[in-house]
Coordinates of C-alpha atoms and ligand atoms in Angstrom, one line a residue:
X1 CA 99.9 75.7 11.3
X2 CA 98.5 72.2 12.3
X3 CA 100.2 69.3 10.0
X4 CA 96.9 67.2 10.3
X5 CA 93.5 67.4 11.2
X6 CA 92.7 64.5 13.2
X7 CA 88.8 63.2 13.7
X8 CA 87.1 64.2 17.0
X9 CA 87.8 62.6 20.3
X10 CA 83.8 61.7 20.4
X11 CA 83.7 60.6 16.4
X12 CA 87.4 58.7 16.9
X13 CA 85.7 56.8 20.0
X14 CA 82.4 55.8 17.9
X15 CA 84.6 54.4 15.4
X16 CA 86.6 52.1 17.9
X17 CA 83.4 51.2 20.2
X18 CA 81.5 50.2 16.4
X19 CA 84.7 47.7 15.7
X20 CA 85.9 49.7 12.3
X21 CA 89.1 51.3 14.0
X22 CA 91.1 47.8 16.0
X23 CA 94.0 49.6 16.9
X24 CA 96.4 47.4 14.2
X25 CA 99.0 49.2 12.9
X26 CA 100.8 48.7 9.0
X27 CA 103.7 46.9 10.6
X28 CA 101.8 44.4 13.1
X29 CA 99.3 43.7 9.9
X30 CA 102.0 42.7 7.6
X31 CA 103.2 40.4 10.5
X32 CA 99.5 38.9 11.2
X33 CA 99.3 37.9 8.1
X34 CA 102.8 36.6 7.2
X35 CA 102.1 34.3 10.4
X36 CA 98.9 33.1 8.6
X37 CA 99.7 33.1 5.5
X38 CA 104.0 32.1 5.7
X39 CA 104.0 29.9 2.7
X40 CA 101.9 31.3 0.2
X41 CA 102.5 33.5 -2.4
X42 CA 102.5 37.4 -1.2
X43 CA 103.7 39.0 -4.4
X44 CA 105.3 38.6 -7.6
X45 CA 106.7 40.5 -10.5
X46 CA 108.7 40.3 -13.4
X47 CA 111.5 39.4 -11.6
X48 CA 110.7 37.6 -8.1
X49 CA 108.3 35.8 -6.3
X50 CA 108.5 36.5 -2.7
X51 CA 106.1 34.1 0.3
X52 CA 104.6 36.3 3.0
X53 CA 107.1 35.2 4.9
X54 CA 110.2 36.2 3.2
X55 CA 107.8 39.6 2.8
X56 CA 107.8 40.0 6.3
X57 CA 111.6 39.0 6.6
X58 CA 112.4 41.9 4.0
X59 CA 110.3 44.7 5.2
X60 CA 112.1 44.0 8.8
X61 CA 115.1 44.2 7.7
X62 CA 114.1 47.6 5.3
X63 CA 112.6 49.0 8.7
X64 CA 116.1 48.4 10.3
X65 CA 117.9 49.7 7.5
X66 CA 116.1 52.7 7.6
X67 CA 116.4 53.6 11.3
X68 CA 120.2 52.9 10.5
X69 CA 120.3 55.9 8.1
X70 CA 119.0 58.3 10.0
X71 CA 115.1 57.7 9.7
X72 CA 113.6 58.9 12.3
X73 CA 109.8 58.2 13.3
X74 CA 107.6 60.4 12.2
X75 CA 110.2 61.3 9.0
X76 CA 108.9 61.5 5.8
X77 CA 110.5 59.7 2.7
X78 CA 108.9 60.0 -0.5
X79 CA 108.4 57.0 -2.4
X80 CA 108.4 56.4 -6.2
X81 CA 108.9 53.2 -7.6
X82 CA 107.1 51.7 -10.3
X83 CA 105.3 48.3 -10.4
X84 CA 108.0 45.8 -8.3
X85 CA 107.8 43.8 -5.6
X86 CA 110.1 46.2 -3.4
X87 CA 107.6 48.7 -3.5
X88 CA 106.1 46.7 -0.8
X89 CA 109.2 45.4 1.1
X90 CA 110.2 49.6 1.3
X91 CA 106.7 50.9 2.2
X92 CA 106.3 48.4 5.1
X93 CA 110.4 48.6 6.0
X94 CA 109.0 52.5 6.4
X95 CA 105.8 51.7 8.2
X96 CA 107.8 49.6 11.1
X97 CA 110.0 52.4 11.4
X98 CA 107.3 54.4 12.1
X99 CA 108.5 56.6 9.0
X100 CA 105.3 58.4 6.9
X101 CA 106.1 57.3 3.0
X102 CA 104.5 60.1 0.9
X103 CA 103.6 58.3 -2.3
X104 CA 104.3 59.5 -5.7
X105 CA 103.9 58.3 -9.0
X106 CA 106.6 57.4 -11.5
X107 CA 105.3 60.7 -13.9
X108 CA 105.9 63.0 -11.7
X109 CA 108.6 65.3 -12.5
X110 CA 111.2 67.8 -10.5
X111 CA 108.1 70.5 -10.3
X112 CA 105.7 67.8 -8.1
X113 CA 108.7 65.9 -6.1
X114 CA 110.4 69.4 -5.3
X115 CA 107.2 70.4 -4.0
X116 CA 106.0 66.8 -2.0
X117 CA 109.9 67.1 -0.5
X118 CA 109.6 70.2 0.4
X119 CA 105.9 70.9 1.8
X120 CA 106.6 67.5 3.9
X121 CA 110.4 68.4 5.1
X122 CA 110.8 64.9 3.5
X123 CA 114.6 63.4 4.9
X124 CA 114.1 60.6 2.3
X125 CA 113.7 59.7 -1.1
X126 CA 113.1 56.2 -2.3
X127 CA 113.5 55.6 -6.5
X128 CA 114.3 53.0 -9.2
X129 CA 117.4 53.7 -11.4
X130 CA 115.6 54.0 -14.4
X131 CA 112.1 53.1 -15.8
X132 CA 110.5 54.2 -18.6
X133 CA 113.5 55.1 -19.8
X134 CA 113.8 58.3 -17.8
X135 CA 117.0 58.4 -14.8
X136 CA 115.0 58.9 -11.4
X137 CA 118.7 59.4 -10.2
X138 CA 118.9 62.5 -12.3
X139 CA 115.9 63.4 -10.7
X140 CA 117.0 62.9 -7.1
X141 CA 120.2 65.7 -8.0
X142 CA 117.7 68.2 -9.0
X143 CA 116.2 67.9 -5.9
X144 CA 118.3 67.6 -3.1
X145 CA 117.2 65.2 -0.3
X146 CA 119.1 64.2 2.7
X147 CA 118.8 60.2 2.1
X148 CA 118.7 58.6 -1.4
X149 CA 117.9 55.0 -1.8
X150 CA 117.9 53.4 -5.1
X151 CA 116.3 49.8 -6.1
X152 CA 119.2 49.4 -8.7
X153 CA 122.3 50.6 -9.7
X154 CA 122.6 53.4 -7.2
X155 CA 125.0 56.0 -8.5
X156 CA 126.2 57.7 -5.9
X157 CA 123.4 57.5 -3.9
X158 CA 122.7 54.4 -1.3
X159 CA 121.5 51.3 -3.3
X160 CA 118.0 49.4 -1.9
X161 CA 120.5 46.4 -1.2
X162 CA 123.4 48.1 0.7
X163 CA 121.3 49.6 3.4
X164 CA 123.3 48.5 6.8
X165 CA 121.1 45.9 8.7
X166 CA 121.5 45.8 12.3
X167 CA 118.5 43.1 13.3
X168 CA 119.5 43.9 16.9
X169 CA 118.4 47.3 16.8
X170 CA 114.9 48.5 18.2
X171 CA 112.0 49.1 15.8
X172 CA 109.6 52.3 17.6
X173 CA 106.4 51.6 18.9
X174 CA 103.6 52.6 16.2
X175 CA 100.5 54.6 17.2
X176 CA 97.7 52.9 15.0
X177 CA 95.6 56.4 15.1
X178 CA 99.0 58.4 14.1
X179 CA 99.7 59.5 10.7
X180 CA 100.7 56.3 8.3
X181 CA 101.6 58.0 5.4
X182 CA 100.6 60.6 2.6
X183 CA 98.4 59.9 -0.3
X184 CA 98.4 62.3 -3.1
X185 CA 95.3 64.6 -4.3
X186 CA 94.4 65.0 -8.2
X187 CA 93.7 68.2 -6.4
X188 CA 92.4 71.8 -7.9
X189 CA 94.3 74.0 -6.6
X190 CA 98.0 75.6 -7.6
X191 CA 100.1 73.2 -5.5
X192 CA 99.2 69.3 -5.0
X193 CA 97.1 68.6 -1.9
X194 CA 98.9 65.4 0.6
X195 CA 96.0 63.6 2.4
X196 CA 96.7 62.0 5.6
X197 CA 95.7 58.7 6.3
X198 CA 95.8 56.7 9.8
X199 CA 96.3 52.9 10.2
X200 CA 92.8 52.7 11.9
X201 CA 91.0 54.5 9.2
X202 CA 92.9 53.1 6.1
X203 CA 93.2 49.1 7.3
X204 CA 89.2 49.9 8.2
X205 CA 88.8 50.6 4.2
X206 CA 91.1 48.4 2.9
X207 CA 89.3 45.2 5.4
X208 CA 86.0 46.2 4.0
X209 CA 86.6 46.6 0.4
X210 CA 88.5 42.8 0.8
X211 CA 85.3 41.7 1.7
X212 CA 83.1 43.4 -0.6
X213 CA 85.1 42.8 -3.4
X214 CA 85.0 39.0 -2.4
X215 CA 88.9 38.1 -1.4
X216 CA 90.0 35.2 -0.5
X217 CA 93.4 32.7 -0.5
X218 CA 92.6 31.9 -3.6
X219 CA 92.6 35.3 -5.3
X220 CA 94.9 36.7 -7.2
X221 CA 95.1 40.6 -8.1
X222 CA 97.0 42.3 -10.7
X223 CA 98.4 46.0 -9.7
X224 CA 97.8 47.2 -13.7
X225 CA 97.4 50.8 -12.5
X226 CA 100.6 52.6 -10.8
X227 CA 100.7 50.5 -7.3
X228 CA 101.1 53.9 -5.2
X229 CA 97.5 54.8 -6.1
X230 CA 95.0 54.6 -3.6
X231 CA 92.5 52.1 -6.4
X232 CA 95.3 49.6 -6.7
X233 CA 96.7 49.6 -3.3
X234 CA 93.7 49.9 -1.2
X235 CA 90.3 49.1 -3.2
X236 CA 91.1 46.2 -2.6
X237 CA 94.2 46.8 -4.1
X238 CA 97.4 45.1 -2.8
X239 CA 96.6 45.7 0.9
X240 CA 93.2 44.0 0.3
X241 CA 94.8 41.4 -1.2
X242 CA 97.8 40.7 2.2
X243 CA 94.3 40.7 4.4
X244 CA 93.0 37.8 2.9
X245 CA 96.1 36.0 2.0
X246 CA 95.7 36.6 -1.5
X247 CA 98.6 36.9 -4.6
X248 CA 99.2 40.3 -5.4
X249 CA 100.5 40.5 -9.4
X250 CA 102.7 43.1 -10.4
X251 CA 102.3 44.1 -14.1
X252 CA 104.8 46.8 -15.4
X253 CA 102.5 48.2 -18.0
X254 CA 98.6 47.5 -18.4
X255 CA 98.7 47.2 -22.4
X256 CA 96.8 43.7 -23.5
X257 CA 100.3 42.8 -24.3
X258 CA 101.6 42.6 -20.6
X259 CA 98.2 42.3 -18.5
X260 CA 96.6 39.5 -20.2
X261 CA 100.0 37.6 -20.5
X262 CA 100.3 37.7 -16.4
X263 CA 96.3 37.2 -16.0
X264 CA 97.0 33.7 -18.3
X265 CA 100.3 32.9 -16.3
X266 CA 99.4 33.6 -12.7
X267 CA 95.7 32.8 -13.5
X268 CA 94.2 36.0 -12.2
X269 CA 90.8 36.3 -10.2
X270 CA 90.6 40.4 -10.2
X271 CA 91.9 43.6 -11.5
X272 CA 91.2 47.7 -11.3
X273 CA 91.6 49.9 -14.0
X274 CA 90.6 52.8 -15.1
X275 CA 88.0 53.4 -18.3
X276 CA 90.8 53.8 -21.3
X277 CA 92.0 50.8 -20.0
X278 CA 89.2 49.0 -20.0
X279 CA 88.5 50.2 -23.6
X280 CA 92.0 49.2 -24.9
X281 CA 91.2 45.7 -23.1
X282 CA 88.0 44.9 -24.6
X283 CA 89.0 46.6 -28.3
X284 CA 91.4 44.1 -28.2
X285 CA 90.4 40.8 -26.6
X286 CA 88.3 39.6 -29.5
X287 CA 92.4 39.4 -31.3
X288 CA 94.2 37.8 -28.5
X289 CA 94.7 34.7 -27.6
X290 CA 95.9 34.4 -23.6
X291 CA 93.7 32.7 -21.9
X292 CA 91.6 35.1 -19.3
X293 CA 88.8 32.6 -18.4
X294 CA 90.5 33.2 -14.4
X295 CA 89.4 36.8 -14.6
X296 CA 86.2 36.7 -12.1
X297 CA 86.2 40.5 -12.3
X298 CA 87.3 43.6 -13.8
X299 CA 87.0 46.5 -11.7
X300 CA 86.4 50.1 -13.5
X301 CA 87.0 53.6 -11.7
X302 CA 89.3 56.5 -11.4
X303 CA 87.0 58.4 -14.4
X304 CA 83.1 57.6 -15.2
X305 CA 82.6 54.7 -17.1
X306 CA 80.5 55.3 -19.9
X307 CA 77.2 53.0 -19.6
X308 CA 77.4 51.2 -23.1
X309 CA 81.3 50.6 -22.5
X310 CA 79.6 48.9 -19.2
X311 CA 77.6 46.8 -21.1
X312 CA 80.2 45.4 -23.1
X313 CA 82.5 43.9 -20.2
X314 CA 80.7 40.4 -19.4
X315 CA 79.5 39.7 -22.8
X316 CA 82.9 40.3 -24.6
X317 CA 85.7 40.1 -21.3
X318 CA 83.7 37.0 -20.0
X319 CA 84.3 38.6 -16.3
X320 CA 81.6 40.8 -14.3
X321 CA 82.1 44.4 -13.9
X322 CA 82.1 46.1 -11.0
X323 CA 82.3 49.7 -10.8
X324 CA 84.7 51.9 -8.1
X325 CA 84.2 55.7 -7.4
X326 CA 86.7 56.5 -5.0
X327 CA 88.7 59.3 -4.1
X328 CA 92.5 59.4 -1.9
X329 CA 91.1 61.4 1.0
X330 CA 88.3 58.4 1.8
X331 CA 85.0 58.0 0.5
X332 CA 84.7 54.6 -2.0
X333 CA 82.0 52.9 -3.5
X334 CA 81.5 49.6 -5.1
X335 CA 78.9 48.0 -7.0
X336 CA 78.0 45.0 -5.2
X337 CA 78.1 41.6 -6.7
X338 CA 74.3 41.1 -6.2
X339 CA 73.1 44.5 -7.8
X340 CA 71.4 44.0 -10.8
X341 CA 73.3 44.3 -14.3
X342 CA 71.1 47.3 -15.0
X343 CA 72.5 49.5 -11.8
X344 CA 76.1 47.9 -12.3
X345 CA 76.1 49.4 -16.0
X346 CA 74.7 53.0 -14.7
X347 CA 76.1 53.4 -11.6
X348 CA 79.5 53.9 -9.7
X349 CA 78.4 51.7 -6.9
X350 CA 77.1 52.5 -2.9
X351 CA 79.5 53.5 0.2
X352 CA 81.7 51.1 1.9
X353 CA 80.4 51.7 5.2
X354 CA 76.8 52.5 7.0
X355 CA 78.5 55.3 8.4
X356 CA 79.6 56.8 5.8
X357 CA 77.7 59.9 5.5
X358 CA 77.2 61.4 1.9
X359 CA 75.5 64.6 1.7
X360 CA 73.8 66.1 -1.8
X361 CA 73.7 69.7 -1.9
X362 CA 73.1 72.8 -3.8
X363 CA 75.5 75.9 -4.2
X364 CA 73.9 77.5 -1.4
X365 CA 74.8 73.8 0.7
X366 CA 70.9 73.2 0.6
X367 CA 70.2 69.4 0.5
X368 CA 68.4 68.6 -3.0
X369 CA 66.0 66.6 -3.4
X370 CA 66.4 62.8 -3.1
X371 CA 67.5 61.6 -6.7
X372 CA 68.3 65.2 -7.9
X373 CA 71.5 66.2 -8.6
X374 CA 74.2 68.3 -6.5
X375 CA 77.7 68.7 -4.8
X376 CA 78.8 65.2 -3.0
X377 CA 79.8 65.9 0.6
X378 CA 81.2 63.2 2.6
X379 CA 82.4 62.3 6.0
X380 CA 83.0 59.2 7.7
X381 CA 85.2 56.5 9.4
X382 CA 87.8 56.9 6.4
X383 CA 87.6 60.3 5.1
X384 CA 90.3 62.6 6.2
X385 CA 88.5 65.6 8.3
X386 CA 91.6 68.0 6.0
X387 CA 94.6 68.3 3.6
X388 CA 98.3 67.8 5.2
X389 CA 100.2 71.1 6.4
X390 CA 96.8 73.2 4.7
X391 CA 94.9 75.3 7.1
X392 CA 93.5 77.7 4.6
X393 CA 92.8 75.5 1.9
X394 CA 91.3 73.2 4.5
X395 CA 88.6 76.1 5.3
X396 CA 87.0 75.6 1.7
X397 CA 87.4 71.9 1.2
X398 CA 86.0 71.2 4.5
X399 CA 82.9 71.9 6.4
X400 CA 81.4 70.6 9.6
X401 CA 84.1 67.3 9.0
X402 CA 82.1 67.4 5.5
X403 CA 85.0 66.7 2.8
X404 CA 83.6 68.9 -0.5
X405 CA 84.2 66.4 -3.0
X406 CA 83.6 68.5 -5.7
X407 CA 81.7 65.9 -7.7
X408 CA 78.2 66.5 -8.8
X409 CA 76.1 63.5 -8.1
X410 CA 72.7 61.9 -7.8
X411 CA 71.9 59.0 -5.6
X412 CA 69.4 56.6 -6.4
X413 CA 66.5 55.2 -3.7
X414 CA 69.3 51.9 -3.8
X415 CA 71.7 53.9 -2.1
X416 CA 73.8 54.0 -5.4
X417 CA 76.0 56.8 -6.7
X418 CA 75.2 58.4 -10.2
X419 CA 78.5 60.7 -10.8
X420 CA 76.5 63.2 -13.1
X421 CA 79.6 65.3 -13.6
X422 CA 82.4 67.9 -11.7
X423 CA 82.3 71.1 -10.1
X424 CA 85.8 71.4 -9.5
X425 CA 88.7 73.0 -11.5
X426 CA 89.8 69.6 -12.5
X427 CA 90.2 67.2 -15.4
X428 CA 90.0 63.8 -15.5
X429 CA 92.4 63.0 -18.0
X430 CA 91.1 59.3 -17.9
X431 CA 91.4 58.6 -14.4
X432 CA 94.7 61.1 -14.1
X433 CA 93.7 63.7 -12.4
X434 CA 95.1 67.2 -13.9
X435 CA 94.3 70.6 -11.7
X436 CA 93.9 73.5 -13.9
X437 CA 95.9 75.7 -11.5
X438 CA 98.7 74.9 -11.2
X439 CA 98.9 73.9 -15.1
X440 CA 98.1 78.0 -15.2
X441 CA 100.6 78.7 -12.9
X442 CA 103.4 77.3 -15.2
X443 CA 101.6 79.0 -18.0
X444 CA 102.0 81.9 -16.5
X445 CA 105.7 81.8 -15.7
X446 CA 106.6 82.0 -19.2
X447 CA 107.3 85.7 -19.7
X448 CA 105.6 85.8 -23.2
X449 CA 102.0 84.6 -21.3
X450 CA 99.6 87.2 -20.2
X451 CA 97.3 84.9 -19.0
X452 CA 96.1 80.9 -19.2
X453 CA 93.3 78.8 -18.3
X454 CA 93.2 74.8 -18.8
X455 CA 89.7 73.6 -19.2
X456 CA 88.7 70.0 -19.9
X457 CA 87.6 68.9 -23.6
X458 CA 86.2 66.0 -24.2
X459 CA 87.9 63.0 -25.5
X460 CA 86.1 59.7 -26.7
X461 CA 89.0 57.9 -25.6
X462 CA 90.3 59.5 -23.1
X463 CA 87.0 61.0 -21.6
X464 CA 88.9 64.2 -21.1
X465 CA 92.0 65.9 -22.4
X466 CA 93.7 69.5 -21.6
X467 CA 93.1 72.5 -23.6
X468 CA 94.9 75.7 -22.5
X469 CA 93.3 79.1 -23.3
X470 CA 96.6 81.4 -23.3
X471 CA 96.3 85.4 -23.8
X472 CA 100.1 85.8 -25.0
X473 CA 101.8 89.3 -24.5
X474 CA 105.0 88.0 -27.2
X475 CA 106.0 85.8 -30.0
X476 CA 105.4 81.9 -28.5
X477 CA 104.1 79.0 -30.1
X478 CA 101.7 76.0 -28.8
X479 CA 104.5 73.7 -29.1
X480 CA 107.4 76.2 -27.3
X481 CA 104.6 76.5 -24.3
X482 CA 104.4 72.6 -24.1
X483 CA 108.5 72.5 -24.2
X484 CA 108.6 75.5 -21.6
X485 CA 106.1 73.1 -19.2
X486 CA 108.5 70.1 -19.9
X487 CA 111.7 72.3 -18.8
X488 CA 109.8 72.9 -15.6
X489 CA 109.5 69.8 -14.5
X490 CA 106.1 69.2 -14.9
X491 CA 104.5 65.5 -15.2
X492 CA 104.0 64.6 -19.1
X493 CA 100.2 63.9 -18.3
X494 CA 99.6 67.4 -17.4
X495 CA 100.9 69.0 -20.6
X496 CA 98.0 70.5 -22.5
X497 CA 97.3 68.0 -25.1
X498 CA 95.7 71.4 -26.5
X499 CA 97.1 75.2 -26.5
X500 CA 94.6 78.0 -28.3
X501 CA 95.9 81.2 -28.4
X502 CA 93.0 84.1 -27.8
X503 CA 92.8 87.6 -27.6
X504 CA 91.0 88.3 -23.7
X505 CA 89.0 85.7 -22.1
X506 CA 85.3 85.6 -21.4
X507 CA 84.5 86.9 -18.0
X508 CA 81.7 85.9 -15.7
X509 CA 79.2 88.4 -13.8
X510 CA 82.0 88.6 -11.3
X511 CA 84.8 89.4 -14.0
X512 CA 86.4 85.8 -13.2
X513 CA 87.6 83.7 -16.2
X514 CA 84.7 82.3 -17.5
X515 CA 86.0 78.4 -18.2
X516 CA 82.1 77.6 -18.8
X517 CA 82.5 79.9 -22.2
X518 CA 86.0 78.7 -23.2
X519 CA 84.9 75.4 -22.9
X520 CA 82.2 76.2 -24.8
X521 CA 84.3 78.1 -27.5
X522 CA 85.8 74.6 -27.9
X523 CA 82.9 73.2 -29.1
X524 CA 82.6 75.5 -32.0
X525 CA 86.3 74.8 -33.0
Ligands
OOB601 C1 90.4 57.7 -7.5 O1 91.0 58.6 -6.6 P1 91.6 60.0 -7.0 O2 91.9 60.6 -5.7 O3 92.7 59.9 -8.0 O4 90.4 60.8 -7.7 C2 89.2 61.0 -7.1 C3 88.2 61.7 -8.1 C4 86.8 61.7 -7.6 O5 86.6 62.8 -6.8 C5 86.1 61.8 -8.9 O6 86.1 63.1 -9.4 C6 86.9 60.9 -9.8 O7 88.2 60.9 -9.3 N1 86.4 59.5 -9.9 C7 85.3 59.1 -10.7 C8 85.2 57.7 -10.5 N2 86.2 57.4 -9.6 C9 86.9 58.5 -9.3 N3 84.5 59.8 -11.4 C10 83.5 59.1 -12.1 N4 83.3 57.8 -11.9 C11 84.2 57.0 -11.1 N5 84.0 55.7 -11.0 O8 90.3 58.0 -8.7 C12 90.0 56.4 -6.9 C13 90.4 56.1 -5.6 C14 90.0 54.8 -5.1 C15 89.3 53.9 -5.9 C16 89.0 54.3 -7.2 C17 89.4 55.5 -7.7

């Protein structure tokens, strides 16, 4: 079993000679800048306001703090904080001690961090005490990891503050085309995919989506979305944002209430969110009265963002729009601040790079042809060539260094993506990513199931919500299934907003579950 897949010697060297892989690593970046950059603002949240420079100062002495507990390089530690400034101080302390954070998000529950510890050996475990009024230290008991930091009141666990600092001790030496850390995957299979991402690749994405997106020292960007996701931290994101010099803005929440407060305060240039955001923001800005005339732009991705919602975002938001269709393992596009209104309100934007290569094919991998639509294939300088510690499922997903998206796309003679819609057993529960699988597989634990299958239904709001199709062999209700999920440990977002009990379950030709005809069955409900 092979933990990564790294690119090709001869692919890996075309990416260095062409200048989109420099050799930096996390650590030396975060340095680079903090010498540029010493006095300005890095990052702020609700409760501090920390230069680049003390930034710097803090993730060195996190990094030494690390290595004095035990951390090892190479060692992975997940991390799951919410929206604070230490988020940053941690994941860089772990980058200089050459430690591979595996990033989670505060939802997730004892089923997913079980399962990120385990899969990844993980020696660490990096939380907040409490936030959103759930105990993360609780959490941590369930699960059993060798080293527990906590950003808070610590318990009996290591507190954030009290790790030892010996400034004397030696940070390891970093190899820039080595394994950085572990992104997460909204994934379609039973068990969450980890993608592996380099320095070279990553910093490659994140310098070029700085630029694109127009980043400079006088930006600021507000993290409304959960900062361990790869939109806010990398498209731009906050690791845009420390290229240029920028402020990055921490917002706990992204209701009207808390993100147009901060954009008013900290007179904010940019954000990401994802399309039920967006909708809450412009239902609601005609009410308000913050100031948001700072806002240059208001990016929109995670989920497709319906055209006429599109429309509305200059006129009402008085910012432009600029669509992002991105996805953890690489591939992101942008609509470019020069496209025409008409192709930033229909489409999800172009590639980052010239190299990246995005292939449109039918089910029997034909290319269509140009404009029709088909699967998205993709590889190039920062898409992952396969899945962390995943050889098998790595032999669907991937083909030729061709990541199988499982989108269904068009691409217009501009270059520009159309996302027409999904192949994959997936819903896009507004930009949170929900696989049917393993929602099933915890179905299916419940001794009074039979048989389940989650399909998507769609939501005006949301775009799409759960339904779960259960054959039951006992007495259980909708709402004892949703409490049996909870029990589990399973992330709130991937409760069936839905259960519908059923007798069998259409089959296709093949005598598969036919989620096509349940889906459709919805419709007739
Ligand atoms: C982003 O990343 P993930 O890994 O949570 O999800 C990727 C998937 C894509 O394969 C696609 O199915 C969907 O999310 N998606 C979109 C979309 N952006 C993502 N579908 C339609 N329209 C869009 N604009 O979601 C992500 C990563 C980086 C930047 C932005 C989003």
């Amino acid at each position: 079993m092979t933990d990564w897949v790294p690119f090709p010697d001869d692919v890996a060297a075309r990416y260095r000679e062409l200048g989109y892989w420099t050799g930096e690593t996390f650590g030396q970046f975060l340095a680079d800048r903090a010498a540029r950059f010493a006095d300005r603002v890095a990052v702020v949240d609700d409760r501090q306001r920390w230069t680049y420079r003390e930034l710097d100062e803090r993730a060195t002495r996190m990094a030494h703090g690390f290595v004095a507990r035990g951390i090892e390089p190479g060692d992975r530690v997940v991390v799951q904080l919410p929206n604070v400034a230490e988020f940053l101080s941690v994941v860089f302390g772990l980058f200089r001690a050459g430690a591979v954070p595996v990033f989670a998000l505060p939802p997730h529950r004892s089923s997913e961090i079980s399962y990120f510890c385990s899969h990844t050996d993980a020696v660490g475990y990096v939380i907040a005490d409490k936030f959103g009024g759930f105990d993360y230290r609780v959490l941590a008991d369930q699960v059993g990891v060798r080293e527990v930091f906590v950003l808070g009141d610590p318990g009996r666990h290591t507190a954030l503050d009290d790790v030892p600092v010996d400034p004397s001790g030696e940070l390891p030496t970093v190899d820039p085309s080595g394994l950085a850390f572990l992104q997460l995957s909204g994934g379609s299979t039973g068990v969450p995919k980890l993608i592996p991402r380099t320095h070279d690749d990553y910093l490659y994405s994140v310098r070029e989506s700085a630029d694109i997106c127009g980043l400079d020292t006088s930006s600021v960007y507000l993290v409304a979305l959960p900062v361990a996701h790869n939109f806010p931290m990398s498209s731009p994101g906050i690791l845009g944002a420390l290229h240029a010099g920028a402020r990055i803005v921490l917002a706990s929440a992204p209701s009207p209430d808390v993100a147009f407060g901060l954009i008013e305060r900290e007179r904010v240039t940019i954000t990401g969110v994802v399309p039920p955001i967006a909708l809450v923001w412009l239902d609601a800005v005609a009410t308000r009265s913050e100031d948001l005339s700072s806002l240059r732009v208001l990016q929109v991705g995670g989920a497709k963002f319906a055209e006429e919602a599109a429309r509305r975002v200059r006129p009402e938001l008085g910012c432009g729009l600029q669509q992002v269709f991105g996805m953890a393992e690489g591939l992101v596009n942008y609509t470019r601040f020069d496209d025409d209104e008409d192709l930033v309100a229909i489409s999800q934007g172009r590639p980052i790079s010239p190299d990246d290569e995005l292939l449109v094919v039918d089910s029997d991998d034909v290319p269509v042809a140009p404009g029709e639509v088909g699967h998205l294939l993709t590889r190039g300088p920062y898409t992952i060539r396969g899945y962390y510690r995943a050889d098998e499922h790595n032999e669907v997903a991937f083909t030729d260094g061709y990541y199988r998206t499982g989108d269904l796309v068009r691409v217009l003679p501009s270059g520009h993506v159309v996302v027409e819609g999904r192949a994959k057993d997936q819903i896009n529960r507004g930009g949170e990513k929900v696989a049917a699988e393993e929602v099933e597989n915890h179905l299916i634990a419940h001794p009074a199931v039979h048989d389940a299958a989650v399909v998507a239904v769609p939501d005006p709001f949301l775009g799409e919500r759960t339904c779960a199709f259960v054959v039951a062999s006992g007495e259980v209700t909708g709402p004892q299934l949703r409490a049996f999920l909870r029990e589990r440990g399973l992330a709130a977002y991937k409760i069936p907003d839905r259960v519908e009990f059923v007798a069998e379950f259409p089959h296709t030709g093949v005598g598969k579950t036919s989620r096509r005809d349940l889906r459709r069955a919805l419709g007739g409900r």
